[in-house]
Coordinates of C-alpha atoms (C1' of nucleotides) in Angstrom, one line a residue:
Chain X
X2 CA 17.5 -9.0 -40.3
X3 CA 14.5 -8.9 -42.7
X4 CA 11.8 -6.4 -41.9
X5 CA 9.6 -7.6 -39.2
X6 CA 6.0 -6.9 -40.2
X7 CA 4.7 -6.4 -36.7
X8 CA 4.5 -8.3 -33.5
X9 CA 2.6 -10.4 -36.2
X10 CA -0.1 -12.4 -34.6
X11 CA -2.1 -14.5 -37.0
X12 CA -1.5 -13.7 -40.6
X13 CA -4.1 -11.6 -42.4
X14 CA -4.4 -11.7 -46.2
X15 CA -2.9 -8.6 -47.8
X16 CA -6.2 -7.5 -49.3
X17 CA -7.9 -7.6 -45.9
X18 CA -5.1 -5.6 -44.4
X19 CA -5.8 -3.1 -47.2
X20 CA -9.4 -2.9 -46.1
X21 CA -8.1 -1.8 -42.7
X22 CA -6.0 0.9 -44.3
X23 CA -2.8 -0.6 -43.2
X24 CA -1.0 -1.2 -46.5
X25 CA 2.3 0.1 -47.6
X26 CA 2.4 1.9 -51.0
X27 CA 4.2 0.4 -53.8
X28 CA 6.9 2.9 -54.7
X29 CA 8.2 1.1 -57.8
X30 CA 6.7 -0.2 -61.0
X31 CA 3.8 0.9 -63.2
X32 CA 0.7 2.5 -61.7
X33 CA -2.0 0.0 -61.0
X34 CA -4.9 0.3 -63.3
X35 CA -7.5 -1.0 -60.9
X36 CA -7.9 -1.3 -57.2
X37 CA -9.3 -3.8 -54.7
X38 CA -12.4 -1.7 -54.1
X39 CA -13.0 -1.4 -57.9
X40 CA -12.9 -5.2 -58.2
X41 CA -15.0 -5.8 -55.2
X42 CA -17.6 -3.4 -56.4
X43 CA -17.7 -5.1 -59.8
X44 CA -18.2 -8.4 -58.1
X45 CA -21.0 -7.1 -55.9
X46 CA -22.6 -5.7 -59.0
X47 CA -22.5 -9.1 -60.6
X48 CA -23.9 -10.7 -57.5
X49 CA -26.7 -8.2 -57.2
X50 CA -27.7 -8.7 -60.9
X51 CA -27.3 -12.4 -61.4
X52 CA -26.7 -14.0 -58.0
X53 CA -23.6 -15.4 -56.3
X54 CA -23.3 -18.3 -58.8
X55 CA -22.6 -15.8 -61.6
X56 CA -19.6 -14.4 -59.7
X57 CA -16.6 -16.1 -61.4
X58 CA -13.2 -14.5 -61.8
X59 CA -13.7 -14.3 -65.5
X60 CA -17.1 -12.7 -65.2
X61 CA -15.8 -10.1 -62.8
X62 CA -12.9 -9.4 -65.0
X63 CA -15.2 -9.0 -68.0
X64 CA -17.2 -6.5 -66.0
X65 CA -14.0 -4.4 -65.6
X66 CA -12.8 -4.9 -69.2
X67 CA -9.8 -6.7 -67.9
X68 CA -8.3 -10.1 -68.3
X69 CA -9.2 -12.8 -65.7
X70 CA -5.7 -13.2 -64.4
X71 CA -5.2 -9.5 -63.9
X72 CA -7.4 -9.8 -60.8
X73 CA -4.9 -11.9 -59.0
X74 CA -2.6 -9.0 -58.7
X75 CA -5.1 -7.6 -56.2
X76 CA -6.8 -10.5 -54.5
X77 CA -5.1 -13.7 -53.5
X78 CA -7.9 -16.0 -54.3
X79 CA -11.6 -16.1 -55.0
X80 CA -12.3 -16.8 -51.4
X81 CA -10.6 -13.6 -50.5
X82 CA -12.7 -11.8 -53.0
X83 CA -15.8 -13.3 -51.5
X84 CA -14.8 -12.2 -48.0
X85 CA -14.3 -8.6 -49.3
X86 CA -17.7 -8.9 -51.1
X87 CA -19.4 -9.7 -47.8
X88 CA -17.8 -6.7 -46.2
X89 CA -18.9 -4.4 -49.0
X90 CA -22.3 -6.1 -49.3
X91 CA -23.3 -5.6 -45.7
X92 CA -22.3 -2.0 -46.0
X93 CA -21.9 0.3 -43.0
X94 CA -23.6 -0.7 -39.8
X95 CA -26.7 1.2 -38.8
X96 CA -24.7 3.3 -36.3
X97 CA -24.9 3.3 -32.5
X98 CA -28.5 3.4 -31.0
X99 CA -30.1 6.8 -30.5
X100 CA -29.5 7.9 -26.9
X101 CA -33.2 7.9 -26.0
X102 CA -34.0 4.3 -26.8
X103 CA -33.6 1.4 -24.4
X104 CA -31.7 -1.8 -25.2
X105 CA -34.7 -3.5 -26.6
X106 CA -35.6 -0.9 -29.2
X107 CA -31.9 -0.6 -30.0
X108 CA -31.4 -4.3 -30.7
X109 CA -34.7 -4.4 -32.6
X110 CA -33.5 -1.7 -34.9
X111 CA -30.2 -3.4 -35.2
X112 CA -31.8 -6.7 -36.2
X113 CA -34.2 -5.0 -38.7
X114 CA -31.2 -3.3 -40.3
X115 CA -29.5 -6.7 -41.0
X116 CA -32.8 -8.1 -42.0
X117 CA -33.2 -5.3 -44.6
X118 CA -29.7 -5.9 -46.0
X119 CA -30.2 -9.6 -46.4
X120 CA -33.6 -9.0 -48.0
X121 CA -31.9 -6.9 -50.7
X122 CA -28.8 -8.9 -51.0
X123 CA -29.8 -12.5 -50.5
X124 CA -26.6 -13.7 -52.1
X125 CA -24.8 -12.8 -48.9
X126 CA -26.4 -15.8 -47.4
X127 CA -24.8 -18.1 -50.0
X128 CA -21.3 -17.0 -49.3
X129 CA -19.6 -19.8 -47.4
X130 CA -18.3 -18.1 -44.3
X131 CA -15.0 -19.4 -43.3
X132 CA -14.2 -17.8 -40.1
X133 CA -15.1 -15.2 -37.4
X134 CA -15.6 -11.6 -38.6
X135 CA -12.4 -9.7 -39.3
X136 CA -13.4 -7.1 -41.8
X137 CA -14.0 -3.4 -40.8
X138 CA -17.7 -3.3 -41.5
X139 CA -18.4 -6.6 -39.9
X140 CA -16.7 -5.5 -36.7
X141 CA -18.6 -2.3 -37.0
X142 CA -21.9 -4.1 -36.9
X143 CA -20.7 -6.0 -33.9
X144 CA -19.7 -2.8 -32.1
X145 CA -23.1 -1.2 -32.8
X146 CA -24.9 -4.2 -31.5
X147 CA -22.8 -4.3 -28.3
X148 CA -23.5 -0.6 -27.7
X149 CA -27.2 -1.4 -27.5
X150 CA -26.6 -3.5 -24.4
X151 CA -24.3 -0.9 -22.8
X152 CA -26.7 0.1 -20.0
X153 CA -27.6 -3.4 -19.0
X154 CA -26.3 -5.5 -16.3
X155 CA -25.2 -8.3 -18.6
X156 CA -21.7 -9.6 -18.5
X157 CA -19.6 -8.9 -21.5
X158 CA -19.7 -12.5 -22.6
X159 CA -23.5 -12.5 -22.3
X160 CA -23.8 -9.5 -24.5
X161 CA -21.8 -11.3 -27.1
X162 CA -24.0 -14.4 -26.8
X163 CA -27.1 -12.3 -27.2
X164 CA -25.8 -10.7 -30.4
X165 CA -24.9 -14.1 -31.9
X166 CA -28.3 -15.3 -31.0
X167 CA -30.0 -12.4 -32.8
X168 CA -27.7 -12.5 -35.9
X169 CA -28.3 -16.2 -36.2
X170 CA -32.0 -15.7 -36.1
X171 CA -31.9 -12.9 -38.7
X172 CA -29.8 -15.0 -41.1
X173 CA -31.8 -18.1 -40.7
X174 CA -35.1 -16.4 -41.3
X175 CA -33.7 -14.6 -44.3
X176 CA -32.4 -17.9 -45.6
X177 CA -35.8 -19.5 -45.4
X178 CA -37.5 -16.6 -47.0
X179 CA -35.0 -16.4 -49.9
X180 CA -35.3 -20.1 -50.5
X181 CA -39.0 -19.8 -51.0
X182 CA -38.4 -16.9 -53.4
X183 CA -35.7 -18.7 -55.3
X184 CA -37.7 -21.9 -55.4
X185 CA -40.7 -20.2 -56.9
X186 CA -38.5 -18.6 -59.5
X187 CA -36.9 -21.9 -60.4
X188 CA -40.2 -23.7 -60.6
X189 CA -41.8 -20.9 -62.5
X190 CA -44.5 -20.6 -59.9
X191 CA -46.1 -17.4 -58.6
X192 CA -44.4 -16.6 -55.3
X193 CA -47.8 -16.4 -53.6
X194 CA -48.5 -19.9 -54.9
X195 CA -45.3 -21.4 -53.5
X196 CA -46.3 -22.2 -50.0
X197 CA -49.8 -23.5 -50.9
X198 CA -48.1 -25.8 -53.5
X199 CA -45.6 -26.9 -50.8
X200 CA -48.5 -27.5 -48.4
X201 CA -50.3 -29.7 -51.0
X202 CA -47.1 -31.6 -51.7
X203 CA -46.5 -32.5 -48.0
X204 CA -50.2 -33.3 -47.6
X205 CA -49.9 -35.8 -50.4
X206 CA -46.7 -37.4 -49.0
X207 CA -47.4 -37.9 -45.3
X208 CA -49.6 -40.5 -43.7
X209 CA -51.8 -38.7 -41.1
X210 CA -51.3 -41.6 -38.7
X211 CA -47.6 -41.4 -38.7
X212 CA -47.4 -37.5 -38.8
X213 CA -50.4 -36.4 -36.7
X214 CA -49.0 -33.1 -35.5
X215 CA -47.8 -32.2 -38.9
X216 CA -51.1 -33.2 -40.4
X217 CA -52.8 -30.9 -37.9
X218 CA -50.6 -28.0 -39.0
X219 CA -51.5 -28.6 -42.6
X220 CA -55.2 -28.9 -41.8
X221 CA -55.0 -25.5 -40.0
X222 CA -53.8 -24.0 -43.3
X223 CA -50.8 -22.5 -41.6
X224 CA -48.6 -22.8 -44.7
X225 CA -51.3 -21.6 -47.1
X226 CA -51.9 -18.1 -45.9
X227 CA -49.3 -15.7 -47.1
X228 CA -49.3 -13.3 -44.2
X229 CA -46.8 -10.5 -44.2
X230 CA -43.3 -12.1 -44.0
X231 CA -42.3 -9.2 -41.8
X232 CA -44.8 -10.4 -39.2
X233 CA -43.2 -13.8 -39.2
X234 CA -39.9 -12.2 -38.7
X235 CA -41.1 -9.9 -36.0
X236 CA -42.7 -12.9 -34.2
X237 CA -39.4 -14.7 -33.8
X238 CA -37.5 -11.6 -32.9
X239 CA -39.9 -10.7 -30.2
X240 CA -39.6 -14.2 -28.7
X241 CA -35.8 -13.8 -28.6
X242 CA -36.0 -10.4 -27.1
X243 CA -38.4 -11.7 -24.5
X244 CA -35.9 -14.3 -23.6
X245 CA -33.2 -11.7 -23.3
X246 CA -35.4 -9.5 -21.2
X247 CA -36.0 -12.3 -18.8
X248 CA -32.3 -12.7 -18.4
X249 CA -31.7 -9.0 -17.9
X250 CA -34.3 -8.8 -15.2
X251 CA -33.0 -11.8 -13.5
X252 CA -29.5 -10.3 -13.4
X253 CA -30.9 -7.0 -12.2
X254 CA -33.2 -8.3 -9.6
Chain T
X295 CA -54.8 -41.3 -72.6
X296 CA -51.4 -41.6 -71.1
X297 CA -51.2 -42.8 -67.5
X298 CA -51.9 -40.0 -65.1
X299 CA -49.3 -40.1 -62.4
X300 CA -51.6 -38.7 -59.7
X301 CA -53.5 -35.6 -59.0
X302 CA -49.9 -34.4 -59.5
X303 CA -49.3 -31.4 -57.5
X304 CA -45.7 -30.0 -57.7
X305 CA -43.3 -32.4 -59.3
X306 CA -41.0 -34.4 -57.0
X307 CA -37.7 -35.8 -58.4
X308 CA -37.9 -39.5 -58.9
X309 CA -35.2 -40.3 -56.4
X310 CA -37.1 -38.4 -53.7
X311 CA -40.3 -40.2 -54.5
X312 CA -38.2 -43.3 -54.0
X313 CA -37.3 -42.2 -50.6
X314 CA -41.0 -42.1 -49.7
X315 CA -41.4 -45.6 -51.0
X316 CA -43.6 -44.7 -53.9
X317 CA -41.8 -45.9 -56.9
X318 CA -42.9 -48.4 -59.5
X319 CA -40.5 -51.3 -60.1
X320 CA -38.9 -51.7 -63.5
X321 CA -40.1 -55.0 -64.9
X322 CA -37.9 -55.0 -67.9
X323 CA -34.2 -54.8 -68.7
X324 CA -31.1 -55.9 -66.7
X325 CA -31.2 -55.9 -62.9
X326 CA -29.7 -52.8 -61.4
X327 CA -26.3 -53.3 -59.9
X328 CA -26.6 -50.5 -57.3
X329 CA -29.4 -48.6 -55.6
X330 CA -30.1 -45.1 -54.5
X331 CA -29.4 -45.9 -50.8
X332 CA -26.1 -47.6 -51.7
X333 CA -25.0 -44.4 -53.6
X334 CA -26.2 -42.1 -50.9
X335 CA -24.4 -44.1 -48.2
X336 CA -21.2 -44.0 -50.2
X337 CA -21.5 -40.2 -50.5
X338 CA -22.2 -39.8 -46.8
X339 CA -19.1 -42.0 -46.1
X340 CA -17.0 -39.7 -48.3
X341 CA -18.4 -36.6 -46.6
X342 CA -17.8 -38.1 -43.1
X343 CA -14.2 -38.9 -44.0
X344 CA -13.1 -35.9 -46.1
X345 CA -15.8 -33.3 -45.9
X346 CA -18.4 -32.1 -48.3
X347 CA -15.9 -30.6 -50.7
X348 CA -14.6 -34.1 -51.4
X349 CA -18.0 -35.3 -52.5
X350 CA -17.8 -35.3 -56.3
X351 CA -19.7 -37.6 -58.6
X352 CA -16.4 -39.3 -59.6
X353 CA -15.3 -39.7 -56.0
X354 CA -18.5 -41.3 -55.0
X355 CA -18.4 -43.6 -58.0
X356 CA -14.9 -44.6 -57.2
X357 CA -16.1 -45.4 -53.7
X358 CA -18.5 -47.9 -55.3
X359 CA -16.1 -49.3 -57.9
X360 CA -18.4 -47.9 -60.6
X361 CA -18.0 -45.3 -63.4
X362 CA -19.0 -41.7 -62.8
X363 CA -21.9 -41.7 -65.3
X364 CA -23.4 -44.8 -63.9
X365 CA -24.7 -42.8 -60.9
X366 CA -26.9 -40.7 -63.2
X367 CA -29.1 -43.7 -63.7
X368 CA -30.1 -43.4 -60.1
X369 CA -30.0 -39.7 -59.2
X370 CA -30.9 -36.9 -61.6
X371 CA -28.2 -34.5 -60.5
X372 CA -25.6 -33.8 -57.9
X373 CA -28.1 -31.5 -56.1
X374 CA -30.5 -34.4 -55.8
X375 CA -27.8 -36.5 -54.3
X376 CA -27.0 -33.8 -51.8
X377 CA -30.6 -33.6 -50.8
X378 CA -30.7 -37.3 -50.2
X379 CA -27.4 -37.0 -48.3
X380 CA -29.0 -34.5 -45.9
X381 CA -31.9 -36.9 -45.3
X382 CA -29.5 -39.8 -44.5
X383 CA -27.1 -37.6 -42.7
X384 CA -29.6 -36.3 -40.2
X385 CA -30.8 -39.8 -39.6
X386 CA -34.0 -40.7 -37.8
X387 CA -35.5 -38.0 -35.6
X388 CA -35.2 -38.5 -31.8
X389 CA -38.8 -39.7 -31.6
X390 CA -41.7 -38.1 -29.8
X391 CA -41.1 -36.7 -26.4
X392 CA -41.5 -39.1 -23.4
X393 CA -45.0 -38.6 -22.0
X394 CA -43.9 -37.4 -18.6
X395 CA -41.9 -34.4 -19.8
X396 CA -43.3 -30.9 -20.4
X397 CA -42.9 -28.9 -23.6
X398 CA -39.7 -27.3 -22.4
X399 CA -37.8 -30.4 -21.6
X400 CA -39.1 -32.0 -24.8
X401 CA -38.0 -29.1 -27.0
X402 CA -34.7 -29.0 -25.2
X403 CA -34.1 -32.7 -25.9
X404 CA -35.1 -32.1 -29.5
X405 CA -32.6 -29.2 -29.9
X406 CA -29.8 -31.2 -28.3
X407 CA -30.5 -34.1 -30.6
X408 CA -30.0 -31.8 -33.7
X409 CA -27.0 -30.2 -32.0
X410 CA -25.4 -33.6 -31.6
X411 CA -26.0 -34.6 -35.2
X412 CA -24.5 -31.4 -36.5
X413 CA -21.5 -31.7 -34.2
X414 CA -20.7 -35.1 -35.7
X415 CA -21.6 -34.3 -39.3
X416 CA -20.7 -30.6 -39.7
X417 CA -20.7 -31.1 -43.5
X418 CA -24.5 -31.0 -43.2
X419 CA -24.1 -27.3 -42.6
X420 CA -22.3 -26.8 -45.9
X421 CA -25.0 -28.4 -48.1
X422 CA -26.7 -25.5 -49.8
X423 CA -30.3 -26.0 -48.9
X424 CA -32.6 -25.3 -51.8
X425 CA -36.1 -25.5 -50.5
X426 CA -38.3 -26.4 -47.6
X427 CA -38.0 -29.9 -46.2
X428 CA -39.6 -32.7 -48.3
X429 CA -37.7 -35.8 -47.3
X430 CA -39.1 -38.4 -44.9
X431 CA -36.6 -37.9 -42.1
X432 CA -36.7 -34.2 -42.3
X433 CA -40.5 -34.2 -41.9
X434 CA -40.0 -36.7 -39.2
X435 CA -37.9 -34.3 -37.2
X436 CA -40.5 -31.6 -37.7
X437 CA -43.2 -33.9 -36.5
X438 CA -41.4 -34.8 -33.4
X439 CA -40.7 -31.1 -32.7
X440 CA -44.4 -30.2 -33.1
X441 CA -45.4 -33.0 -30.7
X442 CA -43.4 -31.3 -28.0
X443 CA -45.8 -28.4 -28.2
X444 CA -48.9 -30.5 -28.3
X445 CA -50.2 -29.7 -24.8
X446 CA -49.7 -26.0 -25.1
X447 CA -52.1 -23.2 -26.0
X448 CA -50.1 -22.0 -29.0
X449 CA -51.7 -21.7 -32.3
X450 CA -50.5 -24.1 -35.0
X451 CA -48.7 -21.4 -36.8
X452 CA -47.0 -20.3 -33.6
X453 CA -45.7 -23.8 -33.0
X454 CA -44.2 -23.9 -36.4
X455 CA -42.5 -20.5 -35.8
X456 CA -41.1 -21.7 -32.5
X457 CA -39.6 -24.8 -34.2
X458 CA -38.0 -22.6 -37.0
X459 CA -36.6 -20.4 -34.3
X460 CA -35.0 -23.3 -32.5
X461 CA -33.6 -25.0 -35.6
X462 CA -32.2 -21.8 -36.8
X463 CA -30.4 -21.3 -33.6
X464 CA -29.0 -24.8 -33.5
X465 CA -27.8 -24.6 -37.0
X466 CA -26.2 -21.2 -36.5
X467 CA -24.5 -22.1 -33.3
X468 CA -23.1 -25.3 -35.0
X469 CA -22.0 -23.3 -37.9
X470 CA -19.9 -21.0 -35.8
X471 CA -18.4 -23.8 -33.8
X472 CA -17.4 -25.8 -36.8
X473 CA -15.9 -22.7 -38.4
X474 CA -13.6 -22.2 -35.5
X475 CA -12.7 -25.9 -35.7
X476 CA -12.1 -25.8 -39.4
X477 CA -10.2 -22.6 -39.2
X478 CA -7.8 -23.9 -36.6
X479 CA -7.2 -27.0 -38.7
X480 CA -6.6 -24.9 -41.8
X481 CA -4.2 -22.6 -40.0
X482 CA -2.5 -25.5 -38.2
X483 CA -3.3 -23.9 -34.9
X484 CA -4.2 -25.7 -31.7
X485 CA -8.0 -25.5 -31.4
X486 CA -7.7 -24.2 -27.9
X487 CA -5.4 -21.4 -29.3
X488 CA -7.8 -20.4 -32.0
X489 CA -10.0 -18.0 -30.1
X490 CA -7.1 -16.3 -28.2
X491 CA -5.4 -15.9 -31.6
X492 CA -8.5 -14.3 -33.0
X493 CA -8.8 -12.1 -30.0
X494 CA -5.3 -10.9 -30.4
X495 CA -5.9 -10.2 -34.1
X496 CA -9.0 -8.1 -33.5
X497 CA -7.2 -6.2 -30.7
X498 CA -4.4 -5.4 -33.1
X499 CA -6.9 -4.2 -35.8
X500 CA -9.4 -2.0 -33.9
X501 CA -9.0 1.5 -32.6
X502 CA -10.4 1.5 -29.0
X503 CA -11.8 5.0 -29.6
X504 CA -13.9 3.9 -32.6
X505 CA -14.8 0.4 -31.2
X506 CA -15.2 1.1 -27.4
X507 CA -17.7 -1.6 -26.7
X508 CA -15.8 -4.2 -28.7
X509 CA -12.6 -3.2 -27.0
X510 CA -14.3 -3.7 -23.6
X511 CA -15.3 -7.2 -24.6
X512 CA -11.8 -8.0 -25.6
X513 CA -10.4 -6.5 -22.4
X514 CA -12.8 -8.7 -20.5
X515 CA -11.1 -11.7 -22.1
X516 CA -14.4 -13.0 -23.3
X517 CA -12.9 -14.6 -26.4
X518 CA -9.9 -16.0 -24.6
X519 CA -11.4 -18.4 -22.2
X520 CA -12.3 -21.6 -23.8
X521 CA -15.3 -22.5 -21.7
X522 CA -17.3 -25.6 -22.5
X523 CA -18.9 -24.9 -25.9
X524 CA -21.9 -26.8 -24.7
X525 CA -22.4 -24.1 -22.1
X526 CA -22.5 -21.5 -24.8
X527 CA -25.1 -23.5 -26.7
X528 CA -27.2 -24.1 -23.6
X529 CA -27.1 -20.3 -22.9
X530 CA -28.7 -19.4 -26.1
X531 CA -31.2 -22.2 -26.0
X532 CA -32.3 -21.2 -22.6
X533 CA -32.9 -17.6 -23.8
X534 CA -35.0 -18.8 -26.6
X535 CA -37.0 -21.2 -24.5
X536 CA -37.5 -18.3 -22.0
X537 CA -39.0 -16.3 -24.8
X538 CA -41.3 -19.2 -25.8
X539 CA -42.3 -19.6 -22.2
X540 CA -43.3 -16.0 -21.9
X541 CA -45.5 -16.4 -25.0
X542 CA -47.1 -19.5 -23.7
X543 CA -47.9 -18.0 -20.4
X544 CA -49.4 -14.9 -22.1
X545 CA -51.6 -17.1 -24.3
X546 CA -52.6 -19.2 -21.3
X547 CA -53.2 -16.4 -18.8
Chain O
dC797 C1' 20.8 5.0 -68.6
dA798 C1' 20.7 0.6 -66.1
dT799 C1' 18.1 -1.9 -62.9
dA800 C1' 14.7 -4.0 -60.4
dA801 C1' 10.1 -4.2 -58.9
dC802 C1' 5.7 -4.6 -60.5
dA803 C1' 1.2 -4.4 -63.7
dG804 C1' -1.3 -6.9 -67.2
dC805 C1' -2.4 -11.1 -69.0
dG806 C1' -1.9 -15.4 -72.5
dT807 C1' -1.5 -20.1 -71.9
dA808 C1' -2.0 -24.3 -69.8
dC809 C1' -3.5 -27.7 -66.4
dG810 C1' -6.5 -30.2 -63.5
dT811 C1' -11.1 -30.7 -61.8
dC812 C1' -15.9 -30.7 -62.1
dA813 C1' -20.9 -31.7 -63.7
dT814 C1' -23.2 -33.6 -67.1
dA815 C1' -25.2 -34.3 -72.3
dC816 C1' -25.1 -37.9 -75.5
dG817 C1' -25.1 -42.2 -77.4
dC818 C1' -23.6 -47.0 -77.8
dA819 C1' -23.2 -52.0 -76.2
dG820 C1' -25.0 -55.5 -73.9
dA821 C1' -28.6 -57.7 -70.7
dG822 C1' -32.7 -60.0 -70.2
dG823 C1' -37.9 -60.2 -69.9
dA824 C1' -42.2 -60.1 -73.2
dG825 C1' -44.5 -61.4 -77.1
dA826 C1' -44.3 -63.8 -81.7
Chain U
dT286 C1' -36.8 -70.2 -80.2
dC287 C1' -36.3 -65.7 -82.2
dT288 C1' -37.2 -60.8 -82.0
dC289 C1' -37.9 -56.6 -79.9
dC290 C1' -37.9 -53.2 -76.5
dT291 C1' -36.4 -51.3 -72.4
dC292 C1' -33.2 -50.5 -69.1
dT293 C1' -28.2 -50.7 -67.2
dG294 C1' -23.5 -49.4 -67.3
dC295 C1' -20.3 -46.4 -69.0
dG296 C1' -16.8 -44.2 -72.5
dT297 C1' -16.4 -39.9 -74.7
dA298 C1' -16.8 -35.2 -75.1
dT299 C1' -18.0 -30.4 -73.8
dG300 C1' -17.7 -26.3 -71.5
dA301 C1' -16.9 -23.9 -67.2
dC302 C1' -14.1 -23.0 -63.5
dG303 C1' -9.9 -21.6 -60.3
dT304 C1' -5.4 -20.7 -60.7
dA305 C1' 0.1 -21.7 -61.4
dC306 C1' 3.5 -20.0 -64.3
dG307 C1' 6.1 -17.1 -66.9
dC308 C1' 6.5 -13.5 -70.5
dT309 C1' 6.2 -8.5 -71.9
dG310 C1' 6.2 -3.9 -71.1
dT311 C1' 6.1 0.0 -67.7
dT312 C1' 8.1 3.1 -64.4
dA313 C1' 10.6 5.1 -60.4
dT314 C1' 15.1 4.9 -58.4
dG315 C1' 20.2 4.4 -58.4

DNA sequence: CATAACAGCGTACGTCATACGCAGAGGAGA
DNA sequence: TCTCCTCTGCGTATGACGTACGCTGTTATG
């Protein structure tokens, strides 16, 4: 005869339900001195300033002038806090595509928006993701991506696959870029000197007879020139969109 | 007047230099009781059995019947051990493409080979990568990938970008797949019931008016049907290869 | 005013990576 | 043969971390 929460499908952590606005008030007891958003914002501030590794429960608590264990009244575990940090860190999605643009321009805009977020918050890439998206903002990004493909002839499942394809690319490219940046900071090398140094290292290691193709790449100086990283990103994105375009035309024709 | 190691570019950790076979013997002192490969193999065994989270220095030492601190005579840090684990975990690259196949079949084979490795060793995806590839096997994979594009008209830099594109996709797709698998294990749900459960959860959360496109996807039952995950993988791969093909034909024509 | 739910948090525990230094092994040189 | 010197193995100790547990004091409701 206990209260039935719902038709209760899979169980959602309380703090996540809170993010969706479905959370019963607490009519008894003292007024809470903090809130989940306060805590998450503090954690995001720490990550922005000192990286994800600096985000410990005690550090976040210190940021709020509270004791470590006080946080556990609001979040069930550090993993839960991380999940909420991702939601906040990504921020609101770029919104549905402007009506006058075609799917390609829309998806491009969508991809660049995520690219920009990840450039400024590279710690997002270090959060171990532990499941499919369930937070409001994450599903908002998904919605906006799907809308870009609204006018096309793709099946719903294909739209989804296309989005996964693009997000995956954006994340991977951002991962590589931030690794170079972090590596150069760790080694105390000028960022512009990072790739040349890497190129020299590989050249020293490999035997041209066993690694001919790689040797040719090095000889071409590909890794030396520091061309605009945005060009590199645009290259891959265009390849993917070309592939999508081929599919759309096949479905249409 | 001290010995000059080399023209010494960037510094490589000793254990990694060992992996390249350039390491001077130690002519003095007692004979080592273990070796770097022994330790790495033990660590890989632990990860295969109980996941990456189970890989602690003490657990690996226990696996070898040694004391924790004994390992530090062979590897400089846990991060170094992880890097070596990745090298061993990936294993040897699939080899250069058979001579009779074109670039597309070659790259497809290359991508499926990585896909297969990641399917069997999903812990590889959890290792925080901290820099561009420098271990022998990793560069071996790169070499084999580059060779697939040997006959094409692409510039060296473009070949590199194409490989990054594909690896990124393979890794991302494997990440999503393994997350579903791990999530179902953690929740004690049948793997085949995982996506339907997720679908029901999202349906409960979202407001169809604010998430129309997402709602349509759910209504189409896209997330319910458990089609062959390999088909999903093949779909994205084909889109990428279509994009590459478009580029190659533009460069050629 | 009594009660019960709840906020804040001090303490304690188990785990982890790893710095440090000692004991013993076993070639190299006397 | 004796003496070093270097290297291996590892015991101990440190500091950080996540978090279980339970106490204290607050506050709205009966």
